[in-house]
Amino acid sequence: MNFTTKVPITKSNHLINYDSKIVSLGSCFAVNIAEKFNYYKFQHTVNPFGILFHPIAIREIIKRTVHQDFYTEADVFFHNERWHCFDAHSDLSANNQQDLLQKLNQNLEDLKTNIEAASHILITYGTAWVYREKAFQKIVANCHKVPQSQFEKELLSIESIQEAIRDAMTLIQSINPKAAIIFTVSPVRHLKDGFTENQRSKAHLIAAIHQMLEAETTAAYFPSYEIMMDELRDYRFYAEDMMHPNATAIEYIWEQFASVSIVSECLAVMEEVESIQKGLAHRPFNPDSASHLKFTAQLQLKIAQLQKRFPKMTF
């Protein structure tokens, strides 16, 4: 898309390049951006505990990770013929209790290693609405289709969100003081909460982040939500569910992010990577033809030349 952004975006003081190691945590929009990082072959890790929507869930995963507070049988439960953990997305749920525990604890180890090595931590908050499990008074990351009667729904205050953000930053900095932290609010609308409730939720998140950033110089904010609401507010930029940004919107927001967060010298490399990706996606009419064999050979040569310059790239 070629129109100029109207939403003010501050250029990052800690730019990303192909030597950067990026860790992303948060809502489903974090996954959209992760797909872009992966497509362009940056070193990137996203959501080892699955999609996490709210600040408390993200804070608790970071806390367990930093302290290596491993999960035990008391932290998982059996429901609908599967084992689950309230701290993780259902993508991690398993048929066997020990399989789930092994996966959760391995991910704790891996995430700590990745955070320690990260140059950039991207945190995307999706909602300030949370569900508190009544029996243990624990705010959960995912309800796993447990009956709603077992939970109380509540809206996090700006103060409690600030506390969660502050805790998350302190924990990250305790094991990696050099990592640049970038916050954003997901442009995905949580309309199941209601139109007004969604706006209240996003407002709490945005207010809390900006109040934190006024006193914090080591973190930055990227306005994903604002770009979607103010520049891409037309429904043609939404998917069929009218809640998620479509491919055009994701591409535009990614372009704005890249323009302020990625070293300009990397943009030419990204074009080379995209050319290779399109070549790999090409499906020939005749795979055995001389022209296609020549095309394949040239493509492999491009890959080899790029990998010589960036050995960690894999296609």
Short mmCIF file of C-alpha atoms in Angstrom, two decimals:
data_model
loop_
_atom_site.label_atom_id
_atom_site.label_comp_id
_atom_site.label_asym_id
_atom_site.label_seq_id
_atom_site.Cartn_x
_atom_site.Cartn_y
_atom_site.Cartn_z
CA MET A 1 0.00 0.00 0.00
CA ASN A 2 1.39 3.37 -0.92
CA PHE A 3 -0.42 6.03 1.11
CA THR A 4 1.45 7.86 3.84
CA THR A 5 0.73 6.98 7.44
CA LYS A 6 -1.17 9.61 9.42
CA VAL A 7 -0.57 8.04 12.84
CA PRO A 8 2.62 9.44 14.44
CA ILE A 9 5.18 6.65 14.79
CA THR A 10 8.40 7.13 16.72
CA LYS A 11 11.48 5.59 15.13
CA SER A 12 13.02 3.00 17.42
CA ASN A 13 16.38 3.72 19.04
CA HIS A 14 17.14 -0.01 18.91
CA LEU A 15 16.77 -1.08 15.29
CA ILE A 16 16.40 -4.69 14.19
CA ASN A 17 18.84 -6.25 11.75
CA TYR A 18 19.65 -9.77 10.58
CA ASP A 19 21.88 -10.35 13.59
CA SER A 20 19.02 -9.50 15.95
CA LYS A 21 17.29 -12.18 17.99
CA ILE A 22 13.62 -11.41 18.54
CA VAL A 23 11.18 -12.88 21.05
CA SER A 24 7.47 -12.12 20.64
CA LEU A 25 4.83 -12.72 23.30
CA GLY A 26 1.15 -11.91 23.24
CA SER A 27 -2.08 -11.97 21.32
CA CYS A 28 -2.88 -13.41 17.91
CA PHE A 29 -1.60 -10.23 16.23
CA ALA A 30 1.84 -11.13 17.59
CA VAL A 31 1.53 -14.25 15.45
CA ASN A 32 0.73 -12.14 12.37
CA ILE A 33 3.92 -10.14 12.85
CA ALA A 34 5.85 -13.32 13.66
CA GLU A 35 4.82 -14.74 10.31
CA LYS A 36 6.37 -11.69 8.65
CA PHE A 37 9.62 -12.11 10.60
CA ASN A 38 9.71 -15.78 9.63
CA TYR A 39 8.91 -15.04 5.99
CA TYR A 40 11.83 -12.60 5.78
CA LYS A 41 14.10 -15.02 7.69
CA PHE A 42 14.85 -13.02 10.81
CA GLN A 43 15.86 -14.94 13.95
CA HIS A 44 12.59 -15.05 15.79
CA THR A 45 10.73 -16.96 18.53
CA VAL A 46 7.01 -16.48 19.12
CA ASN A 47 4.63 -17.56 21.88
CA PRO A 48 6.08 -20.86 23.11
CA PHE A 49 3.07 -21.06 25.46
CA GLY A 50 0.63 -20.19 22.70
CA ILE A 51 -1.39 -17.03 22.29
CA LEU A 52 -1.58 -14.98 25.50
CA PHE A 53 -4.11 -12.18 25.48
CA HIS A 54 -3.74 -10.09 28.62
CA PRO A 55 -0.93 -8.50 30.71
CA ILE A 56 -1.33 -10.81 33.73
CA ALA A 57 -0.91 -13.96 31.61
CA ILE A 58 2.20 -12.58 29.93
CA ARG A 59 3.66 -11.43 33.24
CA GLU A 60 3.11 -14.83 34.86
CA ILE A 61 4.78 -16.73 32.00
CA ILE A 62 7.78 -14.39 32.12
CA LYS A 63 7.94 -14.79 35.91
CA ARG A 64 7.92 -18.60 35.73
CA THR A 65 10.47 -18.47 32.94
CA VAL A 66 12.94 -16.21 34.74
CA HIS A 67 12.67 -18.14 38.01
CA GLN A 68 12.48 -21.53 36.24
CA ASP A 69 9.43 -22.32 38.36
CA PHE A 70 8.62 -25.65 36.76
CA TYR A 71 5.11 -27.03 36.46
CA THR A 72 3.96 -29.99 38.55
CA GLU A 73 0.89 -32.21 38.63
CA ALA A 74 -0.84 -29.57 40.77
CA ASP A 75 -0.65 -27.06 37.87
CA VAL A 76 -2.52 -29.11 35.27
CA PHE A 77 -6.03 -30.57 35.08
CA PHE A 78 -8.08 -33.06 33.05
CA HIS A 79 -11.10 -31.81 31.08
CA ASN A 80 -12.85 -33.05 27.96
CA GLU A 81 -10.45 -36.00 27.67
CA ARG A 82 -7.37 -33.75 27.54
CA TRP A 83 -4.82 -32.39 30.02
CA HIS A 84 -4.62 -28.60 30.20
CA CYS A 85 -2.80 -25.80 32.00
CA PHE A 86 -4.55 -22.51 32.80
CA ASP A 87 -1.29 -20.63 32.04
CA ALA A 88 -1.03 -21.87 28.45
CA HIS A 89 -3.06 -21.96 25.26
CA SER A 90 -4.94 -25.12 24.30
CA ASP A 91 -2.38 -25.69 21.52
CA LEU A 92 -0.16 -27.14 24.26
CA SER A 93 -2.84 -29.39 25.76
CA ALA A 94 -2.09 -33.12 25.60
CA ASN A 95 -3.68 -36.53 25.99
CA ASN A 96 -1.16 -37.48 28.64
CA GLN A 97 -0.38 -35.56 31.85
CA GLN A 98 3.36 -36.19 31.73
CA ASP A 99 3.54 -35.20 28.07
CA LEU A 100 1.96 -31.86 28.93
CA LEU A 101 4.28 -31.27 31.89
CA GLN A 102 7.33 -32.18 29.84
CA LYS A 103 6.27 -29.77 27.09
CA LEU A 104 5.53 -26.93 29.51
CA ASN A 105 8.80 -27.28 31.39
CA GLN A 106 10.90 -27.66 28.25
CA ASN A 107 9.31 -24.47 26.94
CA LEU A 108 10.21 -22.69 30.19
CA GLU A 109 13.85 -23.65 29.68
CA ASP A 110 13.84 -22.71 26.00
CA LEU A 111 12.11 -19.39 26.58
CA LYS A 112 14.62 -18.38 29.25
CA THR A 113 17.47 -19.17 26.87
CA ASN A 114 15.80 -17.12 24.14
CA ILE A 115 15.09 -14.15 26.41
CA GLU A 116 18.68 -14.16 27.68
CA ALA A 117 19.94 -14.04 24.09
CA ALA A 118 17.30 -11.66 22.71
CA SER A 119 18.13 -8.26 21.31
CA HIS A 120 14.42 -7.36 21.12
CA ILE A 121 11.32 -8.41 23.07
CA LEU A 122 7.97 -7.61 21.42
CA ILE A 123 4.94 -7.72 23.72
CA THR A 124 1.45 -7.45 22.24
CA TYR A 125 -1.52 -6.99 24.57
CA GLY A 126 -4.93 -7.98 23.24
CA THR A 127 -7.39 -7.28 26.05
CA ALA A 128 -7.73 -6.04 29.61
CA TRP A 129 -10.65 -8.40 30.28
CA VAL A 130 -9.65 -11.45 32.31
CA TYR A 131 -11.27 -14.52 33.82
CA ARG A 132 -10.62 -15.47 37.43
CA GLU A 133 -11.05 -19.13 38.39
CA LYS A 134 -13.28 -19.04 41.47
CA ALA A 135 -11.93 -22.02 43.41
CA PHE A 136 -8.30 -20.82 43.54
CA GLN A 137 -8.89 -17.10 42.78
CA LYS A 138 -6.39 -17.37 39.93
CA ILE A 139 -6.54 -15.23 36.79
CA VAL A 140 -6.13 -17.63 33.89
CA ALA A 141 -4.61 -17.24 30.44
CA ASN A 142 -7.09 -19.62 28.83
CA CYS A 143 -10.35 -21.14 30.10
CA HIS A 144 -10.04 -24.31 27.98
CA LYS A 145 -13.83 -24.50 27.59
CA VAL A 146 -14.29 -25.15 31.30
CA PRO A 147 -17.89 -24.08 32.22
CA GLN A 148 -18.17 -20.31 32.52
CA SER A 149 -19.85 -20.70 35.92
CA GLN A 150 -16.42 -21.54 37.35
CA PHE A 151 -15.02 -18.10 36.47
CA GLU A 152 -15.57 -14.45 37.31
CA LYS A 153 -14.98 -11.94 34.53
CA GLU A 154 -13.31 -8.65 35.39
CA LEU A 155 -11.68 -5.67 33.72
CA LEU A 156 -8.10 -4.99 34.79
CA SER A 157 -7.58 -1.49 36.12
CA ILE A 158 -4.99 0.78 34.57
CA GLU A 159 -2.99 0.49 37.78
CA SER A 160 -2.97 -3.33 37.74
CA ILE A 161 -1.91 -3.33 34.08
CA GLN A 162 0.91 -0.91 34.90
CA GLU A 163 2.04 -3.22 37.68
CA ALA A 164 2.03 -6.21 35.32
CA ILE A 165 4.02 -4.27 32.71
CA ARG A 166 6.51 -3.04 35.31
CA ASP A 167 6.96 -6.55 36.69
CA ALA A 168 7.45 -8.04 33.22
CA MET A 169 10.09 -5.45 32.33
CA THR A 170 11.93 -5.90 35.63
CA LEU A 171 11.97 -9.67 35.19
CA ILE A 172 13.26 -9.45 31.62
CA GLN A 173 15.94 -6.95 32.58
CA SER A 174 17.08 -9.16 35.46
CA ILE A 175 18.37 -11.72 32.96
CA ASN A 176 18.92 -9.49 29.92
CA PRO A 177 19.37 -5.80 30.72
CA LYS A 178 20.34 -4.98 27.12
CA ALA A 179 17.15 -6.20 25.42
CA ALA A 180 15.02 -3.54 23.77
CA ILE A 181 11.35 -3.97 24.70
CA ILE A 182 8.62 -2.90 22.26
CA PHE A 183 4.97 -2.81 23.34
CA THR A 184 1.94 -2.70 21.10
CA VAL A 185 -1.81 -3.19 21.43
CA SER A 186 -3.44 -5.70 19.12
CA PRO A 187 -5.77 -4.23 16.47
CA VAL A 188 -7.99 -7.32 16.78
CA ARG A 189 -11.37 -6.27 18.18
CA HIS A 190 -12.70 -8.49 20.98
CA LEU A 191 -16.34 -7.95 20.10
CA LYS A 192 -17.52 -10.95 22.11
CA ASP A 193 -16.96 -8.69 25.11
CA GLY A 194 -19.17 -6.04 23.47
CA PHE A 195 -18.39 -2.93 21.43
CA THR A 196 -18.17 -0.59 24.42
CA GLU A 197 -16.34 -3.17 26.52
CA ASN A 198 -13.75 -3.68 23.76
CA GLN A 199 -13.04 0.06 23.65
CA ARG A 200 -12.77 0.26 27.46
CA SER A 201 -10.33 -2.64 27.38
CA LYS A 202 -8.10 -1.13 24.68
CA ALA A 203 -8.21 2.26 26.43
CA HIS A 204 -6.98 0.73 29.69
CA LEU A 205 -4.12 -1.01 27.89
CA ILE A 206 -3.05 2.09 25.96
CA ALA A 207 -3.26 4.36 29.01
CA ALA A 208 -1.25 1.95 31.15
CA ILE A 209 1.49 1.48 28.55
CA HIS A 210 1.92 5.20 27.93
CA GLN A 211 1.98 6.08 31.61
CA MET A 212 4.72 3.50 32.03
CA LEU A 213 6.69 4.79 29.05
CA GLU A 214 6.71 8.33 30.43
CA ALA A 215 9.12 7.09 33.12
CA GLU A 216 10.87 4.38 31.08
CA THR A 217 13.48 5.09 28.41
CA THR A 218 14.47 1.51 27.57
CA ALA A 219 11.10 0.57 26.03
CA ALA A 220 9.11 1.78 23.04
CA TYR A 221 5.55 1.69 21.70
CA PHE A 222 4.35 0.82 18.21
CA PRO A 223 0.77 1.94 17.42
CA SER A 224 -0.70 -1.15 15.72
CA TYR A 225 -4.16 -0.52 17.17
CA GLU A 226 -4.15 3.16 16.28
CA ILE A 227 -3.14 2.49 12.67
CA MET A 228 -5.98 -0.01 12.31
CA MET A 229 -8.58 2.24 13.93
CA ASP A 230 -7.57 5.55 12.33
CA GLU A 231 -6.06 4.68 8.94
CA LEU A 232 -7.57 1.31 8.13
CA ARG A 233 -10.97 1.85 9.72
CA ASP A 234 -12.85 0.90 6.54
CA TYR A 235 -14.34 -2.60 6.68
CA ARG A 236 -12.47 -3.60 3.51
CA PHE A 237 -9.40 -3.97 5.75
CA TYR A 238 -11.07 -6.57 7.97
CA ALA A 239 -11.40 -10.31 7.55
CA GLU A 240 -14.84 -11.86 7.10
CA ASP A 241 -15.41 -11.95 10.88
CA MET A 242 -15.11 -8.13 10.96
CA MET A 243 -12.78 -8.44 13.96
CA HIS A 244 -9.37 -9.45 12.61
CA PRO A 245 -7.29 -7.37 10.19
CA ASN A 246 -7.10 -8.99 6.76
CA ALA A 247 -3.93 -9.67 4.78
CA THR A 248 -3.89 -6.15 3.30
CA ALA A 249 -4.11 -4.54 6.72
CA ILE A 250 -1.46 -6.83 8.21
CA GLU A 251 0.87 -6.02 5.30
CA TYR A 252 0.35 -2.28 5.78
CA ILE A 253 0.95 -2.39 9.54
CA TRP A 254 4.04 -4.54 8.94
CA GLU A 255 5.36 -1.98 6.43
CA GLN A 256 4.96 0.79 9.01
CA PHE A 257 6.66 -1.34 11.65
CA ALA A 258 9.56 -2.18 9.32
CA SER A 259 10.01 1.48 8.37
CA VAL A 260 10.74 2.52 11.97
CA SER A 261 12.08 -0.67 13.56
CA ILE A 262 14.31 -2.37 10.97
CA VAL A 263 17.69 -1.11 9.79
CA SER A 264 17.29 0.41 6.31
CA GLU A 265 20.17 -1.69 4.95
CA CYS A 266 18.11 -4.80 5.69
CA LEU A 267 15.33 -3.75 3.35
CA ALA A 268 17.32 -4.77 0.25
CA VAL A 269 18.05 -8.15 1.86
CA MET A 270 14.34 -8.55 2.59
CA GLU A 271 13.65 -8.00 -1.12
CA GLU A 272 16.12 -10.78 -1.97
CA VAL A 273 14.45 -13.09 0.54
CA GLU A 274 11.02 -12.29 -0.87
CA SER A 275 12.21 -13.06 -4.39
CA ILE A 276 13.44 -16.46 -3.20
CA GLN A 277 10.22 -17.12 -1.27
CA LYS A 278 8.13 -16.39 -4.35
CA GLY A 279 10.38 -18.67 -6.39
CA LEU A 280 9.99 -21.49 -3.87
CA ALA A 281 6.21 -21.02 -3.93
CA HIS A 282 6.08 -21.26 -7.73
CA ARG A 283 4.33 -24.39 -9.03
CA PRO A 284 5.42 -25.29 -12.59
CA PHE A 285 3.21 -26.92 -15.22
CA ASN A 286 6.08 -29.23 -16.16
CA PRO A 287 8.60 -29.85 -13.34
CA ASP A 288 10.88 -31.79 -15.69
CA SER A 289 11.15 -29.13 -18.36
CA ALA A 290 14.52 -27.62 -19.19
CA SER A 291 13.29 -24.12 -18.36
CA HIS A 292 12.09 -25.16 -14.91
CA LEU A 293 15.30 -27.06 -14.15
CA LYS A 294 17.25 -23.93 -15.08
CA PHE A 295 14.95 -21.83 -12.89
CA THR A 296 15.47 -24.22 -9.97
CA ALA A 297 19.24 -24.15 -10.37
CA GLN A 298 19.28 -20.34 -10.40
CA LEU A 299 17.04 -20.25 -7.33
CA GLN A 300 19.35 -22.60 -5.41
CA LEU A 301 22.30 -20.41 -6.39
CA LYS A 302 20.50 -17.34 -4.97
CA ILE A 303 19.82 -19.23 -1.74
CA ALA A 304 23.45 -20.37 -1.46
CA GLN A 305 24.76 -16.84 -2.04
CA LEU A 306 22.39 -15.39 0.56
CA GLN A 307 23.22 -18.10 3.11
CA LYS A 308 26.91 -17.40 2.61
CA ARG A 309 26.26 -13.86 3.82
CA PHE A 310 23.71 -14.90 6.47
CA PRO A 311 24.55 -18.47 7.57
CA LYS A 312 21.60 -18.70 9.97
CA MET A 313 19.03 -18.33 7.22
CA THR A 314 17.25 -21.53 6.26
CA PHE A 315 14.75 -22.04 3.45
#
